[in-house]
Amino acid sequence: AQKITQTQPGMFVQEKEAVTLDCTYDTSDPSYGLFWYKQPSSGEMIFLIYQGSYDQQNATEGRYSLNFQKARKSANLVISASQLGDSAMYFCAMVIKAAGNKLTFGGGTRVLVKP
Amino acid sequence: NAGVTQTPKFQVLKTGQSMTLQCAQDMNHEYMSWYRQDPGMGLRLIHYSVGAGITDQGEVPNGYNVSRSTTEDFPLRLLSAAPSQTSVYFCASSRVEGAEDTQYFGPGTRLTVL
């Protein structure tokens, strides 16, 4: 069965600095997708970025980039130029294509941006 | 654009009561699912559906029933609520084909069982 691990329960980052959130995954399936979601204090789940296992380049979406290292089974999220509004919980998640659209989530990392 | 809607936003139940959490989407998505989020944890899959009339169990299905009579609606039923079901419940939808699709989440229902 697939598993997602986020080893950083919480972290502080200074406003305008970059922050890297760690995510490692475990699956034997060759075809999968990795997601990052943001959950602010208001509770909604906001999609940030997606990386497919066969994508040749690392995904980027504005200030978000995904550092995908397939051999190491890691999919770290990098947030550049942190803003106060980036304070939230961040979840890494995975789908296995052969198993449909079922998401498996990690435990999350809480980020607090300091002014 | 409505997207994925959930009702109610908040609910308090007594142990043994039943209720239905409503979920609807207007994007004509075949795939719909229910997750629960316990404090300080990630989401866990309860049940999912790949189309009208088709449902299946996820990681934590015990105590919950679902049905899918239309493409738009995917209600989650608690037949006899227990304190262990106190959680935040999220409904999500997406197209079926491929893992490239992001899943669109509803705003969540915060359920407390006393």
PDB file of C-alpha atoms in Angstrom:
ATOM      1  CA  ALA A   1       0.000   0.000   0.000  1.00  0.00           C
ATOM      2  CA  GLN A   2       1.153   3.516  -0.667  1.00  0.00           C
ATOM      3  CA  LYS A   3       2.322   5.807   2.105  1.00  0.00           C
ATOM      4  CA  ILE A   4       3.111   9.511   2.389  1.00  0.00           C
ATOM      5  CA  THR A   5       5.417  10.865   5.092  1.00  0.00           C
ATOM      6  CA  GLN A   6       5.848  14.477   6.121  1.00  0.00           C
ATOM      7  CA  THR A   7       8.481  14.615   8.835  1.00  0.00           C
ATOM      8  CA  GLN A   8       8.193  18.306   9.745  1.00  0.00           C
ATOM      9  CA  PRO A   9       5.207  18.855  12.047  1.00  0.00           C
ATOM     10  CA  GLY A  10       5.756  22.609  12.135  1.00  0.00           C
ATOM     11  CA  MET A  11       8.141  25.317  11.065  1.00  0.00           C
ATOM     12  CA  PHE A  12       8.694  29.039  11.168  1.00  0.00           C
ATOM     13  CA  VAL A  13       9.829  31.062   8.188  1.00  0.00           C
ATOM     14  CA  GLN A  14      10.692  34.724   7.903  1.00  0.00           C
ATOM     15  CA  GLU A  15       8.570  36.781   5.545  1.00  0.00           C
ATOM     16  CA  LYS A  16      10.106  37.069   2.046  1.00  0.00           C
ATOM     17  CA  GLU A  17      12.338  34.034   2.582  1.00  0.00           C
ATOM     18  CA  ALA A  18      11.956  30.674   0.854  1.00  0.00           C
ATOM     19  CA  VAL A  19      10.832  27.551   2.679  1.00  0.00           C
ATOM     20  CA  THR A  20      11.037  23.868   1.748  1.00  0.00           C
ATOM     21  CA  LEU A  21       8.479  21.380   2.990  1.00  0.00           C
ATOM     22  CA  ASP A  22       9.549  17.753   2.906  1.00  0.00           C
ATOM     23  CA  CYS A  23       7.485  14.892   1.535  1.00  0.00           C
ATOM     24  CA  THR A  24       8.568  11.315   0.927  1.00  0.00           C
ATOM     25  CA  TYR A  25       6.374   8.619  -0.528  1.00  0.00           C
ATOM     26  CA  ASP A  26       6.381   4.889  -0.870  1.00  0.00           C
ATOM     27  CA  THR A  27       4.807   2.965  -3.720  1.00  0.00           C
ATOM     28  CA  SER A  28       5.789   0.160  -6.029  1.00  0.00           C
ATOM     29  CA  ASP A  29       3.516   1.397  -8.809  1.00  0.00           C
ATOM     30  CA  PRO A  30       5.357   3.165 -11.621  1.00  0.00           C
ATOM     31  CA  SER A  31       2.458   5.474 -12.517  1.00  0.00           C
ATOM     32  CA  TYR A  32       1.345   7.912  -9.860  1.00  0.00           C
ATOM     33  CA  GLY A  33       0.750  11.565  -9.140  1.00  0.00           C
ATOM     34  CA  LEU A  34       1.790  13.781  -6.277  1.00  0.00           C
ATOM     35  CA  PHE A  35      -0.146  16.773  -4.995  1.00  0.00           C
ATOM     36  CA  TRP A  36       0.335  19.554  -2.511  1.00  0.00           C
ATOM     37  CA  TYR A  37      -2.630  21.152  -0.784  1.00  0.00           C
ATOM     38  CA  LYS A  38      -2.808  24.181   1.494  1.00  0.00           C
ATOM     39  CA  GLN A  39      -5.263  24.328   4.375  1.00  0.00           C
ATOM     40  CA  PRO A  40      -5.541  27.772   5.986  1.00  0.00           C
ATOM     41  CA  SER A  41      -7.122  28.286   9.378  1.00  0.00           C
ATOM     42  CA  SER A  42     -10.498  28.692   7.674  1.00  0.00           C
ATOM     43  CA  GLY A  43     -10.323  24.972   6.880  1.00  0.00           C
ATOM     44  CA  GLU A  44     -10.742  24.654   3.117  1.00  0.00           C
ATOM     45  CA  MET A  45      -8.395  22.498   1.047  1.00  0.00           C
ATOM     46  CA  ILE A  46      -6.665  24.531  -1.664  1.00  0.00           C
ATOM     47  CA  PHE A  47      -4.855  22.749  -4.508  1.00  0.00           C
ATOM     48  CA  LEU A  48      -1.341  24.132  -5.059  1.00  0.00           C
ATOM     49  CA  ILE A  49       0.619  21.956  -7.441  1.00  0.00           C
ATOM     50  CA  TYR A  50       0.732  18.557  -9.147  1.00  0.00           C
ATOM     51  CA  GLN A  51       3.589  16.344 -10.357  1.00  0.00           C
ATOM     52  CA  GLY A  52       3.128  13.203 -12.433  1.00  0.00           C
ATOM     53  CA  SER A  53       5.571  10.346 -12.064  1.00  0.00           C
ATOM     54  CA  TYR A  54       6.474  10.485 -15.749  1.00  0.00           C
ATOM     55  CA  ASP A  55       6.810  14.252 -15.945  1.00  0.00           C
ATOM     56  CA  GLN A  56      10.305  15.142 -17.046  1.00  0.00           C
ATOM     57  CA  GLN A  57      10.396  18.565 -15.472  1.00  0.00           C
ATOM     58  CA  ASN A  58       9.632  19.714 -11.966  1.00  0.00           C
ATOM     59  CA  ALA A  59       6.233  21.354 -11.654  1.00  0.00           C
ATOM     60  CA  THR A  60       5.968  25.065 -10.944  1.00  0.00           C
ATOM     61  CA  GLU A  61       2.960  27.250 -10.175  1.00  0.00           C
ATOM     62  CA  GLY A  62       3.792  30.858  -9.423  1.00  0.00           C
ATOM     63  CA  ARG A  63       5.699  30.947  -6.111  1.00  0.00           C
ATOM     64  CA  TYR A  64       5.296  27.198  -5.666  1.00  0.00           C
ATOM     65  CA  SER A  65       7.662  24.638  -7.107  1.00  0.00           C
ATOM     66  CA  LEU A  66       7.931  20.933  -6.556  1.00  0.00           C
ATOM     67  CA  ASN A  67      11.385  19.416  -6.178  1.00  0.00           C
ATOM     68  CA  PHE A  68      10.711  15.931  -7.526  1.00  0.00           C
ATOM     69  CA  GLN A  69      13.478  13.374  -6.920  1.00  0.00           C
ATOM     70  CA  LYS A  70      12.070  10.111  -8.200  1.00  0.00           C
ATOM     71  CA  ALA A  71      14.964   7.860  -7.182  1.00  0.00           C
ATOM     72  CA  ARG A  72      14.767   9.151  -3.623  1.00  0.00           C
ATOM     73  CA  LYS A  73      10.945   9.069  -3.686  1.00  0.00           C
ATOM     74  CA  SER A  74      10.698  12.627  -2.501  1.00  0.00           C
ATOM     75  CA  ALA A  75       8.454  15.472  -3.639  1.00  0.00           C
ATOM     76  CA  ASN A  76       9.364  18.540  -1.636  1.00  0.00           C
ATOM     77  CA  LEU A  77       7.390  21.764  -1.949  1.00  0.00           C
ATOM     78  CA  VAL A  78       9.337  24.999  -2.207  1.00  0.00           C
ATOM     79  CA  ILE A  79       7.554  28.262  -1.478  1.00  0.00           C
ATOM     80  CA  SER A  80       9.571  31.256  -2.591  1.00  0.00           C
ATOM     81  CA  ALA A  81       9.270  34.772  -1.130  1.00  0.00           C
ATOM     82  CA  SER A  82       7.002  33.737   1.733  1.00  0.00           C
ATOM     83  CA  GLN A  83       4.044  35.943   2.566  1.00  0.00           C
ATOM     84  CA  LEU A  84       2.037  36.228   5.762  1.00  0.00           C
ATOM     85  CA  GLY A  85      -0.874  34.616   3.931  1.00  0.00           C
ATOM     86  CA  ASP A  86       1.209  31.478   3.451  1.00  0.00           C
ATOM     87  CA  SER A  87       0.731  30.607   7.124  1.00  0.00           C
ATOM     88  CA  ALA A  88      -1.270  27.380   6.982  1.00  0.00           C
ATOM     89  CA  MET A  89      -1.134  23.592   7.096  1.00  0.00           C
ATOM     90  CA  TYR A  90       0.353  21.989   4.012  1.00  0.00           C
ATOM     91  CA  PHE A  91      -0.438  18.455   2.936  1.00  0.00           C
ATOM     92  CA  CYS A  92       1.325  16.216   0.483  1.00  0.00           C
ATOM     93  CA  ALA A  93      -0.861  13.589  -1.194  1.00  0.00           C
ATOM     94  CA  MET A  94      -0.546  10.844  -3.776  1.00  0.00           C
ATOM     95  CA  VAL A  95      -2.742   8.968  -6.222  1.00  0.00           C
ATOM     96  CA  ILE A  96      -1.906   5.694  -7.903  1.00  0.00           C
ATOM     97  CA  LYS A  97      -3.243   5.712 -11.451  1.00  0.00           C
ATOM     98  CA  ALA A  98      -4.109   2.028 -11.417  1.00  0.00           C
ATOM     99  CA  ALA A  99      -6.158   2.546  -8.253  1.00  0.00           C
ATOM    100  CA  GLY A 100      -8.210   5.459  -9.565  1.00  0.00           C
ATOM    101  CA  ASN A 101      -8.461   8.881  -8.000  1.00  0.00           C
ATOM    102  CA  LYS A 102      -8.096   7.890  -4.354  1.00  0.00           C
ATOM    103  CA  LEU A 103      -5.844  10.329  -2.523  1.00  0.00           C
ATOM    104  CA  THR A 104      -3.501   9.223   0.257  1.00  0.00           C
ATOM    105  CA  PHE A 105      -2.437  12.112   2.471  1.00  0.00           C
ATOM    106  CA  GLY A 106       0.552  12.768   4.662  1.00  0.00           C
ATOM    107  CA  GLY A 107       0.161  14.106   8.187  1.00  0.00           C
ATOM    108  CA  GLY A 108       0.828  17.692   7.186  1.00  0.00           C
ATOM    109  CA  THR A 109       3.274  20.468   8.064  1.00  0.00           C
ATOM    110  CA  ARG A 110       2.199  23.671   9.783  1.00  0.00           C
ATOM    111  CA  VAL A 111       3.953  26.758   8.482  1.00  0.00           C
ATOM    112  CA  LEU A 112       3.967  30.057  10.333  1.00  0.00           C
ATOM    113  CA  VAL A 113       5.356  33.072   8.497  1.00  0.00           C
ATOM    114  CA  LYS A 114       6.872  35.708  10.754  1.00  0.00           C
ATOM    115  CA  PRO A 115       6.838  39.393   9.757  1.00  0.00           C
TER     116      PRO A 115
ATOM    117  CA  ASN B   1     -19.473  28.952  -9.868  1.00  0.00           C
ATOM    118  CA  ALA B   2     -20.739  26.625  -7.143  1.00  0.00           C
ATOM    119  CA  GLY B   3     -18.140  23.829  -7.537  1.00  0.00           C
ATOM    120  CA  VAL B   4     -18.504  21.362  -4.653  1.00  0.00           C
ATOM    121  CA  THR B   5     -21.026  22.281  -1.985  1.00  0.00           C
ATOM    122  CA  GLN B   6     -21.551  20.640   1.395  1.00  0.00           C
ATOM    123  CA  THR B   7     -24.313  20.997   3.942  1.00  0.00           C
ATOM    124  CA  PRO B   8     -24.462  21.531   6.818  1.00  0.00           C
ATOM    125  CA  LYS B   9     -21.307  23.437   7.755  1.00  0.00           C
ATOM    126  CA  PHE B  10     -21.588  22.476  11.408  1.00  0.00           C
ATOM    127  CA  GLN B  11     -23.528  19.737  13.177  1.00  0.00           C
ATOM    128  CA  VAL B  12     -23.760  18.442  16.734  1.00  0.00           C
ATOM    129  CA  LEU B  13     -25.227  14.993  17.312  1.00  0.00           C
ATOM    130  CA  LYS B  14     -25.842  12.812  20.307  1.00  0.00           C
ATOM    131  CA  THR B  15     -24.493   9.297  20.377  1.00  0.00           C
ATOM    132  CA  GLY B  16     -26.814   6.973  18.485  1.00  0.00           C
ATOM    133  CA  GLN B  17     -28.447   9.638  16.340  1.00  0.00           C
ATOM    134  CA  SER B  18     -28.404   9.362  12.580  1.00  0.00           C
ATOM    135  CA  MET B  19     -27.852  12.014   9.964  1.00  0.00           C
ATOM    136  CA  THR B  20     -26.886  12.585   6.361  1.00  0.00           C
ATOM    137  CA  LEU B  21     -24.129  14.894   5.191  1.00  0.00           C
ATOM    138  CA  GLN B  22     -24.956  16.330   1.797  1.00  0.00           C
ATOM    139  CA  CYS B  23     -22.510  16.826  -1.060  1.00  0.00           C
ATOM    140  CA  ALA B  24     -23.247  18.156  -4.526  1.00  0.00           C
ATOM    141  CA  GLN B  25     -21.121  19.203  -7.489  1.00  0.00           C
ATOM    142  CA  ASP B  26     -22.055  21.009 -10.679  1.00  0.00           C
ATOM    143  CA  MET B  27     -19.011  20.131 -12.781  1.00  0.00           C
ATOM    144  CA  ASN B  28     -20.366  16.861 -14.191  1.00  0.00           C
ATOM    145  CA  HIS B  29     -17.558  14.952 -12.483  1.00  0.00           C
ATOM    146  CA  GLU B  30     -17.858  11.185 -12.463  1.00  0.00           C
ATOM    147  CA  TYR B  31     -15.659  10.683  -9.415  1.00  0.00           C
ATOM    148  CA  MET B  32     -16.802  11.751  -5.959  1.00  0.00           C
ATOM    149  CA  SER B  33     -15.422  10.859  -2.563  1.00  0.00           C
ATOM    150  CA  TRP B  34     -15.708  11.474   1.147  1.00  0.00           C
ATOM    151  CA  TYR B  35     -12.769  12.063   3.489  1.00  0.00           C
ATOM    152  CA  ARG B  36     -12.537  12.670   7.191  1.00  0.00           C
ATOM    153  CA  GLN B  37      -9.911  14.796   8.907  1.00  0.00           C
ATOM    154  CA  ASP B  38      -9.207  14.247  12.561  1.00  0.00           C
ATOM    155  CA  PRO B  39      -7.357  16.919  14.577  1.00  0.00           C
ATOM    156  CA  GLY B  40      -3.722  17.331  13.530  1.00  0.00           C
ATOM    157  CA  MET B  41      -3.956  14.706  10.822  1.00  0.00           C
ATOM    158  CA  GLY B  42      -4.280  14.397   7.101  1.00  0.00           C
ATOM    159  CA  LEU B  43      -7.446  13.332   5.312  1.00  0.00           C
ATOM    160  CA  ARG B  44      -8.485   9.697   5.142  1.00  0.00           C
ATOM    161  CA  LEU B  45     -10.775   8.240   2.509  1.00  0.00           C
ATOM    162  CA  ILE B  46     -14.146   6.923   3.718  1.00  0.00           C
ATOM    163  CA  HIS B  47     -16.054   6.012   0.539  1.00  0.00           C
ATOM    164  CA  TYR B  48     -15.853   6.895  -3.109  1.00  0.00           C
ATOM    165  CA  SER B  49     -17.853   6.587  -6.312  1.00  0.00           C
ATOM    166  CA  VAL B  50     -16.777   6.458  -9.945  1.00  0.00           C
ATOM    167  CA  GLY B  51     -20.250   7.133 -11.302  1.00  0.00           C
ATOM    168  CA  ALA B  52     -23.945   6.939 -10.611  1.00  0.00           C
ATOM    169  CA  GLY B  53     -24.860   3.597  -9.085  1.00  0.00           C
ATOM    170  CA  ILE B  54     -21.236   2.662  -8.297  1.00  0.00           C
ATOM    171  CA  THR B  55     -19.694   3.052  -4.854  1.00  0.00           C
ATOM    172  CA  ASP B  56     -16.806   1.456  -3.005  1.00  0.00           C
ATOM    173  CA  GLN B  57     -15.087   1.579   0.363  1.00  0.00           C
ATOM    174  CA  GLY B  58     -12.015   3.570   1.206  1.00  0.00           C
ATOM    175  CA  GLU B  59      -9.621   3.318   4.119  1.00  0.00           C
ATOM    176  CA  VAL B  60     -12.083   4.006   6.983  1.00  0.00           C
ATOM    177  CA  PRO B  61     -15.610   2.977   5.857  1.00  0.00           C
ATOM    178  CA  ASN B  62     -17.009   1.524   9.094  1.00  0.00           C
ATOM    179  CA  GLY B  63     -20.035   3.384  10.429  1.00  0.00           C
ATOM    180  CA  TYR B  64     -20.797   5.146   7.163  1.00  0.00           C
ATOM    181  CA  ASN B  65     -23.047   4.415   4.187  1.00  0.00           C
ATOM    182  CA  VAL B  66     -23.152   6.080   0.792  1.00  0.00           C
ATOM    183  CA  SER B  67     -25.203   5.895  -2.369  1.00  0.00           C
ATOM    184  CA  ARG B  68     -24.937   7.617  -5.744  1.00  0.00           C
ATOM    185  CA  SER B  69     -28.248   7.931  -7.515  1.00  0.00           C
ATOM    186  CA  THR B  70     -27.213  10.937  -9.648  1.00  0.00           C
ATOM    187  CA  THR B  71     -23.954  12.297 -11.025  1.00  0.00           C
ATOM    188  CA  GLU B  72     -24.356  15.481  -8.987  1.00  0.00           C
ATOM    189  CA  ASP B  73     -25.038  14.164  -5.480  1.00  0.00           C
ATOM    190  CA  PHE B  74     -23.113  11.912  -3.114  1.00  0.00           C
ATOM    191  CA  PRO B  75     -24.603  11.881   0.408  1.00  0.00           C
ATOM    192  CA  LEU B  76     -22.825  10.330   3.389  1.00  0.00           C
ATOM    193  CA  ARG B  77     -25.004   8.673   6.029  1.00  0.00           C
ATOM    194  CA  LEU B  78     -24.146   8.039   9.637  1.00  0.00           C
ATOM    195  CA  LEU B  79     -26.615   5.432  10.852  1.00  0.00           C
ATOM    196  CA  SER B  80     -25.739   5.537  14.567  1.00  0.00           C
ATOM    197  CA  ALA B  81     -23.290   8.294  15.436  1.00  0.00           C
ATOM    198  CA  ALA B  82     -20.422   7.586  17.826  1.00  0.00           C
ATOM    199  CA  PRO B  83     -17.988  10.019  19.503  1.00  0.00           C
ATOM    200  CA  SER B  84     -15.200   8.500  17.383  1.00  0.00           C
ATOM    201  CA  GLN B  85     -16.911  10.016  14.349  1.00  0.00           C
ATOM    202  CA  THR B  86     -16.272  13.534  15.606  1.00  0.00           C
ATOM    203  CA  SER B  87     -14.278  14.976  12.748  1.00  0.00           C
ATOM    204  CA  VAL B  88     -14.283  17.344   9.798  1.00  0.00           C
ATOM    205  CA  TYR B  89     -15.743  15.748   6.685  1.00  0.00           C
ATOM    206  CA  PHE B  90     -14.714  16.769   3.200  1.00  0.00           C
ATOM    207  CA  CYS B  91     -16.365  15.839  -0.060  1.00  0.00           C
ATOM    208  CA  ALA B  92     -14.308  15.946  -3.254  1.00  0.00           C
ATOM    209  CA  SER B  93     -14.956  15.457  -6.955  1.00  0.00           C
ATOM    210  CA  SER B  94     -12.946  15.076 -10.143  1.00  0.00           C
ATOM    211  CA  ARG B  95     -13.096  13.557 -13.586  1.00  0.00           C
ATOM    212  CA  VAL B  96     -12.316   9.853 -13.668  1.00  0.00           C
ATOM    213  CA  GLU B  97      -9.677   9.581 -16.331  1.00  0.00           C
ATOM    214  CA  GLY B  98      -6.059   9.769 -15.251  1.00  0.00           C
ATOM    215  CA  ALA B  99      -4.378  11.042 -12.115  1.00  0.00           C
ATOM    216  CA  GLU B 100      -3.662  14.392 -13.711  1.00  0.00           C
ATOM    217  CA  ASP B 101      -6.860  15.862 -12.466  1.00  0.00           C
ATOM    218  CA  THR B 102      -6.848  17.746  -9.263  1.00  0.00           C
ATOM    219  CA  GLN B 103      -9.652  16.974  -6.903  1.00  0.00           C
ATOM    220  CA  TYR B 104     -11.997  19.794  -6.045  1.00  0.00           C
ATOM    221  CA  PHE B 105     -12.839  19.870  -2.367  1.00  0.00           C
ATOM    222  CA  GLY B 106     -15.940  21.171  -0.703  1.00  0.00           C
ATOM    223  CA  PRO B 107     -15.675  23.541   2.286  1.00  0.00           C
ATOM    224  CA  GLY B 108     -16.136  20.752   4.841  1.00  0.00           C
ATOM    225  CA  THR B 109     -18.646  19.811   7.534  1.00  0.00           C
ATOM    226  CA  ARG B 110     -17.524  19.970  11.141  1.00  0.00           C
ATOM    227  CA  LEU B 111     -19.312  17.201  13.064  1.00  0.00           C
ATOM    228  CA  THR B 112     -19.297  16.777  16.831  1.00  0.00           C
ATOM    229  CA  VAL B 113     -20.801  13.678  18.428  1.00  0.00           C
ATOM    230  CA  LEU B 114     -21.490  13.973  22.147  1.00  0.00           C
TER     231      LEU B 114
END
